[in-house]
Backbone atoms as SQL, in Angstrom:
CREATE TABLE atoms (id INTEGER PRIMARY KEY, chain TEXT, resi INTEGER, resn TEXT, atom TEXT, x REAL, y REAL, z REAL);
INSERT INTO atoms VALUES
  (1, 'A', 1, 'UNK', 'N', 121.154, 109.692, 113.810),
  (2, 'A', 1, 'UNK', 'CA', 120.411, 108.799, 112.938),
  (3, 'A', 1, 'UNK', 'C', 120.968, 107.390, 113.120),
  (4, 'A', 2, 'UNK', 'N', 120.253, 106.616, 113.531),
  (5, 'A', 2, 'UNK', 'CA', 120.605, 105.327, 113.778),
  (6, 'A', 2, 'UNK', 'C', 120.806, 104.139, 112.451),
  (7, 'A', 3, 'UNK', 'N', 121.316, 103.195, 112.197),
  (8, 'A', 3, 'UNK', 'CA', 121.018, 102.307, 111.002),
  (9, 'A', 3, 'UNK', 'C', 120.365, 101.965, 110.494),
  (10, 'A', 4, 'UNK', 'N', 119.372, 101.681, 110.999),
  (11, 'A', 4, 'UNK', 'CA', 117.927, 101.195, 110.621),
  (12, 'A', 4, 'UNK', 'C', 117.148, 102.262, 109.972),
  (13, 'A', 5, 'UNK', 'N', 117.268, 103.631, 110.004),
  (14, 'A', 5, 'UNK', 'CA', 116.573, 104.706, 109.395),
  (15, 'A', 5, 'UNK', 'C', 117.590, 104.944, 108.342),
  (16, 'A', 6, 'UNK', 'N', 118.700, 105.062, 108.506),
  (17, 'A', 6, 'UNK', 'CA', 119.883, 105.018, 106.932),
  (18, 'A', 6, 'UNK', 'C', 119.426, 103.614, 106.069),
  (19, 'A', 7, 'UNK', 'N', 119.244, 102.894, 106.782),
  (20, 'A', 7, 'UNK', 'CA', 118.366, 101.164, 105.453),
  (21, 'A', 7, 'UNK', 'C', 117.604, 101.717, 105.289),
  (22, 'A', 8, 'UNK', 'N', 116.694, 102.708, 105.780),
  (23, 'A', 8, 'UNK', 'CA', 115.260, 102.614, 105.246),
  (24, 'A', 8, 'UNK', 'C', 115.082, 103.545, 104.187),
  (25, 'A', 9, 'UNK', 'N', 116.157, 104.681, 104.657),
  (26, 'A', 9, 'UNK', 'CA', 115.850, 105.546, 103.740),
  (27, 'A', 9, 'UNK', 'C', 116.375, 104.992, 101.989),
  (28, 'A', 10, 'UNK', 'N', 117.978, 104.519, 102.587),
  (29, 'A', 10, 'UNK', 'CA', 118.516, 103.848, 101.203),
  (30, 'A', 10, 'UNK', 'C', 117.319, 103.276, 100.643),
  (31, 'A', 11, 'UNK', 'N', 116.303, 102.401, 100.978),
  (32, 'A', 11, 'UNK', 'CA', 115.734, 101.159, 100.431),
  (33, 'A', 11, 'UNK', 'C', 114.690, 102.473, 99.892),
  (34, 'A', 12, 'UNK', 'N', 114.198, 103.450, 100.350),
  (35, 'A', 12, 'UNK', 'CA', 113.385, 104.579, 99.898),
  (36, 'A', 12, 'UNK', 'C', 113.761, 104.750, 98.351),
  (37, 'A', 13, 'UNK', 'N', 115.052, 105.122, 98.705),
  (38, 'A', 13, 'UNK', 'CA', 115.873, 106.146, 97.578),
  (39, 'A', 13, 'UNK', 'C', 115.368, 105.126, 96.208),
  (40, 'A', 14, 'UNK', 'N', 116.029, 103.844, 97.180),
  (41, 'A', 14, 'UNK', 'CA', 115.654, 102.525, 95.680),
  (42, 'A', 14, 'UNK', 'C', 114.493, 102.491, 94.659),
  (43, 'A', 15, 'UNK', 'N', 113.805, 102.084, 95.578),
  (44, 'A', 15, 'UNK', 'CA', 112.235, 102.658, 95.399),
  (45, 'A', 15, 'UNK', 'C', 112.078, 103.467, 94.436),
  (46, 'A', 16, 'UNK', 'N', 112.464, 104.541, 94.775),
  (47, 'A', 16, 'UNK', 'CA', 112.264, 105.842, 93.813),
  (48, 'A', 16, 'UNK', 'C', 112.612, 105.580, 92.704),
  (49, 'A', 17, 'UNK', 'N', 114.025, 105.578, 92.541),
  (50, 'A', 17, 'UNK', 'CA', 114.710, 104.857, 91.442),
  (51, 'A', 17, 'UNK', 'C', 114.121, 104.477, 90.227),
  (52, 'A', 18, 'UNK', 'N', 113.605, 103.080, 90.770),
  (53, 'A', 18, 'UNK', 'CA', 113.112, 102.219, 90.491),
  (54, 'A', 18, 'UNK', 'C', 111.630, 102.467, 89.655),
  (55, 'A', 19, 'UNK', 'N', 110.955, 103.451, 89.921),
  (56, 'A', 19, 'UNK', 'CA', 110.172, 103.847, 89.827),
  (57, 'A', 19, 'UNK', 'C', 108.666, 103.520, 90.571),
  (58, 'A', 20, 'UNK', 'N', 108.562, 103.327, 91.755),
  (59, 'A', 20, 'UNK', 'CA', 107.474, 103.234, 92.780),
  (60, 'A', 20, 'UNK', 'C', 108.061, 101.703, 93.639),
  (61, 'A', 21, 'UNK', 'N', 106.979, 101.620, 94.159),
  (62, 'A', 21, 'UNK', 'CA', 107.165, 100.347, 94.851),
  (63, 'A', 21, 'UNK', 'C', 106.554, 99.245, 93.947),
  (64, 'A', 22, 'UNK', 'N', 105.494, 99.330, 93.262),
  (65, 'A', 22, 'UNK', 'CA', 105.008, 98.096, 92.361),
  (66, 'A', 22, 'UNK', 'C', 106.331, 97.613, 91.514),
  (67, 'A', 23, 'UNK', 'N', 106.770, 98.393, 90.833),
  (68, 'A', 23, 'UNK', 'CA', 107.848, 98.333, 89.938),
  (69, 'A', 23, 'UNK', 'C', 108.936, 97.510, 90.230),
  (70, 'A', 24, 'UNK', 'N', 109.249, 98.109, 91.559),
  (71, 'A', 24, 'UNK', 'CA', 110.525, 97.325, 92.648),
  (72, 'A', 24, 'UNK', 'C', 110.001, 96.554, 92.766),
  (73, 'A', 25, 'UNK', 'N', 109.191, 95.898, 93.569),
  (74, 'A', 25, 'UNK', 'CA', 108.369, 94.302, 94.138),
  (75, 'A', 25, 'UNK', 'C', 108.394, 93.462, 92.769),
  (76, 'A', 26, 'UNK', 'N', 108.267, 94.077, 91.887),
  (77, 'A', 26, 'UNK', 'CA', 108.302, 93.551, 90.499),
  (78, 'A', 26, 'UNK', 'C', 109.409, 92.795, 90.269),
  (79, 'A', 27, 'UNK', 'N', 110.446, 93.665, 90.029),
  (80, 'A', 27, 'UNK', 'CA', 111.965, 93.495, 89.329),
  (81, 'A', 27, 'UNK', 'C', 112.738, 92.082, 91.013),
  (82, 'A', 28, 'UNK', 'N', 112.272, 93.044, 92.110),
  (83, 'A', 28, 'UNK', 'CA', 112.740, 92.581, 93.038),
  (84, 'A', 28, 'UNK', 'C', 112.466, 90.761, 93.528),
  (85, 'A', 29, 'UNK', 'N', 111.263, 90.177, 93.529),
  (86, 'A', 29, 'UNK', 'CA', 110.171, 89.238, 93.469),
  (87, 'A', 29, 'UNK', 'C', 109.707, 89.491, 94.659),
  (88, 'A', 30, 'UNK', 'N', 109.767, 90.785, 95.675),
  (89, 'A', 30, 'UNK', 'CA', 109.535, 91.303, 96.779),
  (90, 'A', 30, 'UNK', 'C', 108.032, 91.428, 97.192),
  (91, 'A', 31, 'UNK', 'N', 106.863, 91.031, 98.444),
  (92, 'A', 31, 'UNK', 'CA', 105.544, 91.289, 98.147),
  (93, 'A', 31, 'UNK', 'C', 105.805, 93.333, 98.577),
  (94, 'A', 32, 'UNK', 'N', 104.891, 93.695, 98.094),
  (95, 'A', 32, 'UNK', 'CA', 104.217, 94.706, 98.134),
  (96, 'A', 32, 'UNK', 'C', 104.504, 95.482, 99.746),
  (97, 'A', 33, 'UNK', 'N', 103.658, 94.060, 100.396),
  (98, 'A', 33, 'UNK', 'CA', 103.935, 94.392, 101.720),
  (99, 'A', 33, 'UNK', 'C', 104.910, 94.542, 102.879),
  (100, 'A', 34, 'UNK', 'N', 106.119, 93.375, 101.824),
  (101, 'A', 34, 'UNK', 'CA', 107.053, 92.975, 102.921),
  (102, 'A', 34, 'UNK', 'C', 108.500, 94.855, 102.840),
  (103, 'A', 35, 'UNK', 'N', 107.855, 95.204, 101.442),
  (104, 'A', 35, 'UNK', 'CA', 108.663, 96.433, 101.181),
  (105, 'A', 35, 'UNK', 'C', 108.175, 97.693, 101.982),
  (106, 'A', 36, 'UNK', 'N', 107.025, 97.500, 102.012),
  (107, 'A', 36, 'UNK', 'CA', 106.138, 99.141, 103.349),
  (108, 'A', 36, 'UNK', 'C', 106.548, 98.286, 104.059),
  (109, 'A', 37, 'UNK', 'N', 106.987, 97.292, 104.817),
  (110, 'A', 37, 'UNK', 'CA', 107.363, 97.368, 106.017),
  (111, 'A', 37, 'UNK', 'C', 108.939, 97.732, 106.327),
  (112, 'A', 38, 'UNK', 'N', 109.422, 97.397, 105.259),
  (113, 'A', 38, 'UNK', 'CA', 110.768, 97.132, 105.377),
  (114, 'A', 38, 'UNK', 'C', 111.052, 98.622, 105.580),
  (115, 'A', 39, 'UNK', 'N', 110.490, 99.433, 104.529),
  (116, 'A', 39, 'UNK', 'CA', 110.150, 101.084, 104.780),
  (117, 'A', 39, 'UNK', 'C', 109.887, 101.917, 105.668),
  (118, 'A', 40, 'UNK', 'N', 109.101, 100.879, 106.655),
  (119, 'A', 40, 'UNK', 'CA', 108.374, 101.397, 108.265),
  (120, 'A', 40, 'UNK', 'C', 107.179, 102.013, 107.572),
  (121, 'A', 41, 'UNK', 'N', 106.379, 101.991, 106.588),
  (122, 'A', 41, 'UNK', 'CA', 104.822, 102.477, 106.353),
  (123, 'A', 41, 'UNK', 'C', 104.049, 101.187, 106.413),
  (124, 'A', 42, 'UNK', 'N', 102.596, 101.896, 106.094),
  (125, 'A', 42, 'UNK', 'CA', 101.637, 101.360, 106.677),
  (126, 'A', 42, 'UNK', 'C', 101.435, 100.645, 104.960),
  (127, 'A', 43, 'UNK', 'N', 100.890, 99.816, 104.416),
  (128, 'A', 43, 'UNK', 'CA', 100.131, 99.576, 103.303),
  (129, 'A', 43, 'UNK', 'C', 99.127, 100.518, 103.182),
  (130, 'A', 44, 'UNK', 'N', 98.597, 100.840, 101.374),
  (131, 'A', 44, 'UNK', 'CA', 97.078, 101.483, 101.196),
  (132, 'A', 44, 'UNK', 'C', 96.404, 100.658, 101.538),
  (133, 'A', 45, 'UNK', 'N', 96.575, 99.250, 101.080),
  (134, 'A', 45, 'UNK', 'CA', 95.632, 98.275, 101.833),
  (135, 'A', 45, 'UNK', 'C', 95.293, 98.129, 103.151),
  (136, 'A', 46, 'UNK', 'N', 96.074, 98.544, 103.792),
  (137, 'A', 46, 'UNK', 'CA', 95.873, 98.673, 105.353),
  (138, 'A', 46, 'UNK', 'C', 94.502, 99.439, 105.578),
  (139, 'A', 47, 'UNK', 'N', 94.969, 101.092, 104.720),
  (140, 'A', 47, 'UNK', 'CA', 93.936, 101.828, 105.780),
  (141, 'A', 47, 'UNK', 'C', 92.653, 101.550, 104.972),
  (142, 'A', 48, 'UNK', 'N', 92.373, 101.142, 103.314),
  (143, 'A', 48, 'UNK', 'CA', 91.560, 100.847, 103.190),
  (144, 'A', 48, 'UNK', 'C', 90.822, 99.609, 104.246),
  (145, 'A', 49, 'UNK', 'N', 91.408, 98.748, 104.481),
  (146, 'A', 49, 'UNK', 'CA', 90.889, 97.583, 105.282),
  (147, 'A', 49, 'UNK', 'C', 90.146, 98.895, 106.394),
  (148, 'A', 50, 'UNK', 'N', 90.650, 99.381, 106.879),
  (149, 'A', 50, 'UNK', 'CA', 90.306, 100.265, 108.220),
  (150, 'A', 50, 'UNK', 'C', 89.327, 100.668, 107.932),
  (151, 'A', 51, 'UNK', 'N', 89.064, 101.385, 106.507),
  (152, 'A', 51, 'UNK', 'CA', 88.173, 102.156, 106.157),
  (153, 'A', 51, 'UNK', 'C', 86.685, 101.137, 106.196),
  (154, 'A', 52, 'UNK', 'N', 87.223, 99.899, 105.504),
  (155, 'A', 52, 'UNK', 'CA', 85.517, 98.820, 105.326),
  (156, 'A', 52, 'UNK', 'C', 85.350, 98.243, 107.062),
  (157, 'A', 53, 'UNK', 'N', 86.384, 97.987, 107.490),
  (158, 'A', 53, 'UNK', 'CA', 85.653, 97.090, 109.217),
  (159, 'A', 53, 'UNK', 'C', 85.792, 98.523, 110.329),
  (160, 'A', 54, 'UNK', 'N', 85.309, 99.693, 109.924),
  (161, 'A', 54, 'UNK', 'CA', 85.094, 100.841, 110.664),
  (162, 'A', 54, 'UNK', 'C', 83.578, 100.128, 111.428),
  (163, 'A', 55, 'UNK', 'N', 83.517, 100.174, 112.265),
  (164, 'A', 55, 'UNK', 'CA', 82.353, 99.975, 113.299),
  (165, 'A', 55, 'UNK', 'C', 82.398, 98.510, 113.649),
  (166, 'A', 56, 'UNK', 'N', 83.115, 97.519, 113.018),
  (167, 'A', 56, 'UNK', 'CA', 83.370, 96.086, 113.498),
  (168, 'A', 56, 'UNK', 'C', 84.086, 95.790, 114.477),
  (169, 'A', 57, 'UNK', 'N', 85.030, 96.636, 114.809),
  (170, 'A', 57, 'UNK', 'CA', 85.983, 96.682, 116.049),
  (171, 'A', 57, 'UNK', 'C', 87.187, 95.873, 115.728),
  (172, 'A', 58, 'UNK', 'N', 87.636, 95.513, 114.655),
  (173, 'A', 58, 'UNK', 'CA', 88.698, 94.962, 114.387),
  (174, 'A', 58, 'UNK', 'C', 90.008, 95.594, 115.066),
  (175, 'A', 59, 'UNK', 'N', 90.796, 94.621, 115.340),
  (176, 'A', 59, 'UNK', 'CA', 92.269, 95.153, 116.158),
  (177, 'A', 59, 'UNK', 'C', 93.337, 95.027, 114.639),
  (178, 'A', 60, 'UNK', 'N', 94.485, 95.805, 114.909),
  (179, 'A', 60, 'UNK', 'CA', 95.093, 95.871, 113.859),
  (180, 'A', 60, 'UNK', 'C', 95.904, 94.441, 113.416),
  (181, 'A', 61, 'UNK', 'N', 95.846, 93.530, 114.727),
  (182, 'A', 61, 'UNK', 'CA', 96.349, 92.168, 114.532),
  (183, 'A', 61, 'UNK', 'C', 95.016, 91.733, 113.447),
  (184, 'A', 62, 'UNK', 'N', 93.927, 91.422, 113.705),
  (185, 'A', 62, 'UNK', 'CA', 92.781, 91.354, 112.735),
  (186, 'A', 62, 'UNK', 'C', 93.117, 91.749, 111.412),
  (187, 'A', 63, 'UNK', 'N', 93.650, 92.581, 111.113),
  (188, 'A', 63, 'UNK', 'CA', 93.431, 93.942, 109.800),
  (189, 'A', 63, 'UNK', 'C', 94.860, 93.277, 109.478),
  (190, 'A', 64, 'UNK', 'N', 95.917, 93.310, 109.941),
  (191, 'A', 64, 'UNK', 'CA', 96.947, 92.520, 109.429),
  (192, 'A', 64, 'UNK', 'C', 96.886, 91.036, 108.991),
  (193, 'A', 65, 'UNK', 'N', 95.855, 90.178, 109.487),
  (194, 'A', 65, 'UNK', 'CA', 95.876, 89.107, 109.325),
  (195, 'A', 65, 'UNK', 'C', 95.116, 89.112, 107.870),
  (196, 'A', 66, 'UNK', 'N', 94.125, 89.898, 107.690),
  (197, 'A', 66, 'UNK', 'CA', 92.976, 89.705, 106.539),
  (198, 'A', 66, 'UNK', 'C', 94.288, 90.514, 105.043),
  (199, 'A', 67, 'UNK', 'N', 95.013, 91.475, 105.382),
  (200, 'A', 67, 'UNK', 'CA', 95.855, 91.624, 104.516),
  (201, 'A', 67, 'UNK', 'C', 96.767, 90.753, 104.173),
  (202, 'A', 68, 'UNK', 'N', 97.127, 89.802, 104.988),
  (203, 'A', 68, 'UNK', 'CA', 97.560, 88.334, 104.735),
  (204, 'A', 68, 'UNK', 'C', 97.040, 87.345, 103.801),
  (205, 'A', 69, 'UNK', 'N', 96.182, 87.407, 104.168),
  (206, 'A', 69, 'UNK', 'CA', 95.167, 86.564, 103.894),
  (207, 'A', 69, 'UNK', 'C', 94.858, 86.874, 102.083),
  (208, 'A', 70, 'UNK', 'N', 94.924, 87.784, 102.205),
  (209, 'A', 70, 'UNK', 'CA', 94.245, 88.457, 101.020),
  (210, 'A', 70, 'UNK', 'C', 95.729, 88.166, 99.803),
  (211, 'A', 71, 'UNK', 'N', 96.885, 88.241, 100.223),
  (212, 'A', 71, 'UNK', 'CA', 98.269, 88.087, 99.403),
  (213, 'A', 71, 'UNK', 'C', 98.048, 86.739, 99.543),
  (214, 'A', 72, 'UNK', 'N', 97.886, 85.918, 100.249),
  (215, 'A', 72, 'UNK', 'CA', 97.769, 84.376, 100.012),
  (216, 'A', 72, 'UNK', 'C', 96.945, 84.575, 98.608),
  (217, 'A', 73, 'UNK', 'N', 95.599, 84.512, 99.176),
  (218, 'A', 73, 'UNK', 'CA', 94.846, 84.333, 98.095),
  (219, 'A', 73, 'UNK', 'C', 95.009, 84.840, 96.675),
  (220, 'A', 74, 'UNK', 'N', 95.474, 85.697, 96.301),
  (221, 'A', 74, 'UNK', 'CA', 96.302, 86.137, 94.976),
  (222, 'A', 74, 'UNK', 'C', 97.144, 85.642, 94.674),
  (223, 'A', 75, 'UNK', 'N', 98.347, 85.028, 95.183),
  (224, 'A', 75, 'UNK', 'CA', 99.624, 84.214, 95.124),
  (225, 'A', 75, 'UNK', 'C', 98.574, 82.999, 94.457),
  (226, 'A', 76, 'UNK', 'N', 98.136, 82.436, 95.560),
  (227, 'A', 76, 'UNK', 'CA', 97.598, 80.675, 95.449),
  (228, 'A', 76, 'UNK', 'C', 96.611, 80.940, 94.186),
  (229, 'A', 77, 'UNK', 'N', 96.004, 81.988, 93.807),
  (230, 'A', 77, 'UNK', 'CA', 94.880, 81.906, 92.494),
  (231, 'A', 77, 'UNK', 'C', 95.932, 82.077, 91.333),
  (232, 'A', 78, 'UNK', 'N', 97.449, 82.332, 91.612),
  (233, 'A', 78, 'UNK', 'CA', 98.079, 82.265, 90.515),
  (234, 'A', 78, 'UNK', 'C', 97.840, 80.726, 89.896),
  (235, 'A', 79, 'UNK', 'N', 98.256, 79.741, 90.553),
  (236, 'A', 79, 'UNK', 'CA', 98.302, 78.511, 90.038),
  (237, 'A', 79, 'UNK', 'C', 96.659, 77.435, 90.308),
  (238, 'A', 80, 'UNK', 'N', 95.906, 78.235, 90.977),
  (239, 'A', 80, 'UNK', 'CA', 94.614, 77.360, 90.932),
  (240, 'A', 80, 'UNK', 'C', 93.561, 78.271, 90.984),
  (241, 'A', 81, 'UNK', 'N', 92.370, 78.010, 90.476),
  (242, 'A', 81, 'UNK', 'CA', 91.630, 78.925, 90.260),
  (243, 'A', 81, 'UNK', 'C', 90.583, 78.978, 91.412),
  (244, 'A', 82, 'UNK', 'N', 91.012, 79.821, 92.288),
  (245, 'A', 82, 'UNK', 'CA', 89.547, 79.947, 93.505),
  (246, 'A', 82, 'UNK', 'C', 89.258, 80.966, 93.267),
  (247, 'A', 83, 'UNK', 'N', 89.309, 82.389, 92.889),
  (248, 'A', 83, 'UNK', 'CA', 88.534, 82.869, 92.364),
  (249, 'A', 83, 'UNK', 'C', 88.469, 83.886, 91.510),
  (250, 'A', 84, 'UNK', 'N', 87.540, 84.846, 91.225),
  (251, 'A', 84, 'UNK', 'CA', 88.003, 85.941, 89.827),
  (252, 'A', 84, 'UNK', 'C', 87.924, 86.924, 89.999),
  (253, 'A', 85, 'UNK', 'N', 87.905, 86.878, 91.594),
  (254, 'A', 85, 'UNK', 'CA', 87.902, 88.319, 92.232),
  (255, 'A', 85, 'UNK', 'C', 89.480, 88.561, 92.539),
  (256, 'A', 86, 'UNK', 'N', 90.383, 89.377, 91.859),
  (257, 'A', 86, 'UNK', 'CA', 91.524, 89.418, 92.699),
  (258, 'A', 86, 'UNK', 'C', 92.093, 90.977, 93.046),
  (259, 'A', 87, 'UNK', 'N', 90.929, 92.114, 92.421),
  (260, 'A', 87, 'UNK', 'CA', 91.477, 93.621, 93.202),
  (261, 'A', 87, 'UNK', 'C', 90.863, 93.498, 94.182),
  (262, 'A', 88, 'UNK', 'N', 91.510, 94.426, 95.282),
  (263, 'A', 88, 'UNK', 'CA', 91.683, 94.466, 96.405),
  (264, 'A', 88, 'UNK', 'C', 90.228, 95.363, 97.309),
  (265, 'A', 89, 'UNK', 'N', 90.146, 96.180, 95.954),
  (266, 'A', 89, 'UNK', 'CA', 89.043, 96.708, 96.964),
  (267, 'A', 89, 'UNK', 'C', 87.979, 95.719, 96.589),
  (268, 'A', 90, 'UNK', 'N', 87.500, 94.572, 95.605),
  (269, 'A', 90, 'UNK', 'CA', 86.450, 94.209, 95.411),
  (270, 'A', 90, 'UNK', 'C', 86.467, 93.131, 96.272),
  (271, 'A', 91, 'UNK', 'N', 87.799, 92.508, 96.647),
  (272, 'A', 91, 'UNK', 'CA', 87.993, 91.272, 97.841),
  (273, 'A', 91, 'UNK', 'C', 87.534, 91.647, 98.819),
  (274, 'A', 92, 'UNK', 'N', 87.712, 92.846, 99.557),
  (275, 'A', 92, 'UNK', 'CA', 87.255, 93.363, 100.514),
  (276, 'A', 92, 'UNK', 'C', 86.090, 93.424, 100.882),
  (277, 'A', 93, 'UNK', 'N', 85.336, 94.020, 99.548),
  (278, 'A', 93, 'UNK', 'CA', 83.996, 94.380, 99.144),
  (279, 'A', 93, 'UNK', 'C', 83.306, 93.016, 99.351),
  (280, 'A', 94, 'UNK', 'N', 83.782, 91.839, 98.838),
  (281, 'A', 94, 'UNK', 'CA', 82.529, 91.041, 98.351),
  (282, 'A', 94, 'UNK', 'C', 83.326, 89.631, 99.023),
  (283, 'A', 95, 'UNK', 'N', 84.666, 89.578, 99.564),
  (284, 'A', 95, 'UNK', 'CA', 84.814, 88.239, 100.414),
  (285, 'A', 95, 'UNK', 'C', 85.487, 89.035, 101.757),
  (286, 'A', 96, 'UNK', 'N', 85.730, 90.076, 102.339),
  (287, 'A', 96, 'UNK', 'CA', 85.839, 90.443, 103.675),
  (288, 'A', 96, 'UNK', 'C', 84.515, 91.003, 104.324),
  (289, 'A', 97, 'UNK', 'N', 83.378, 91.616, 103.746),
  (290, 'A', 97, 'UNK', 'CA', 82.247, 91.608, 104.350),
  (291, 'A', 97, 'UNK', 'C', 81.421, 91.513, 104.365);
C-alpha cells in the first residue's frame, strides 16, 4: 500500500467521522469537489452531468469544466444575485441544456 492510498483512506475515515462529506466540506471550508478528489472518486454531480449530455458527445474535460462552472456559479451567487436557480440538477436542467 503506497501513501497516497493510506491519505486517502485516513481522509475517508475523516469523512465518516465527521459525518458524510457535506458535513466535512462544511466544518472544513473544503468544496465538495476538491474532497472526491482528494478521495480519488468521481462526484454525483459528475455522473449526473453524464447522465443529461448522454448523446452530446461531451469529453470528460467538458463534464469537468461545466462542474466547475457550476461551483463558480453558486460561490459567486453567494454575494451577487445571478440567479435563483442554485440545485444542481435544475442548473443542469434549465442552464446546461
Amino acid at each position: 500500500m503506497n501513501r497516497m492510498s493510506i491519505n486517502r483512506q485516513l481522509l475517508r475515515q475523516k469523512i465518516e467521522e465527521n459525518g458524510g462529506i457535506r458535513k466535512f466540506a462544511k466544518a472544513t471550508g473544503l468544496s465538495h469537489q476538491a474532497l472526491y478528489n482528494a478521495i480519488g472518486e468521481k462526484t454525483p454531480n459528475y455522473y449526473t452531468i453524464c447522465q443529461i449530455s448522454k448523446g452530446l458527445g461531451l469529453t470528460d474535460d467538458q463534464i469537468r469544466q461545466l462542474l466547475l462552472f457550476y461551483e463558480l456559479l453558486v460561490e459567486k451567487n453567494k454575494v451577487m444575485n445571478l440567479t435563483a436557480i442554485t440545485d444542481f440538477e435544475e442548473v443542469c436542467s434549465k442552464h446546461f441544456a
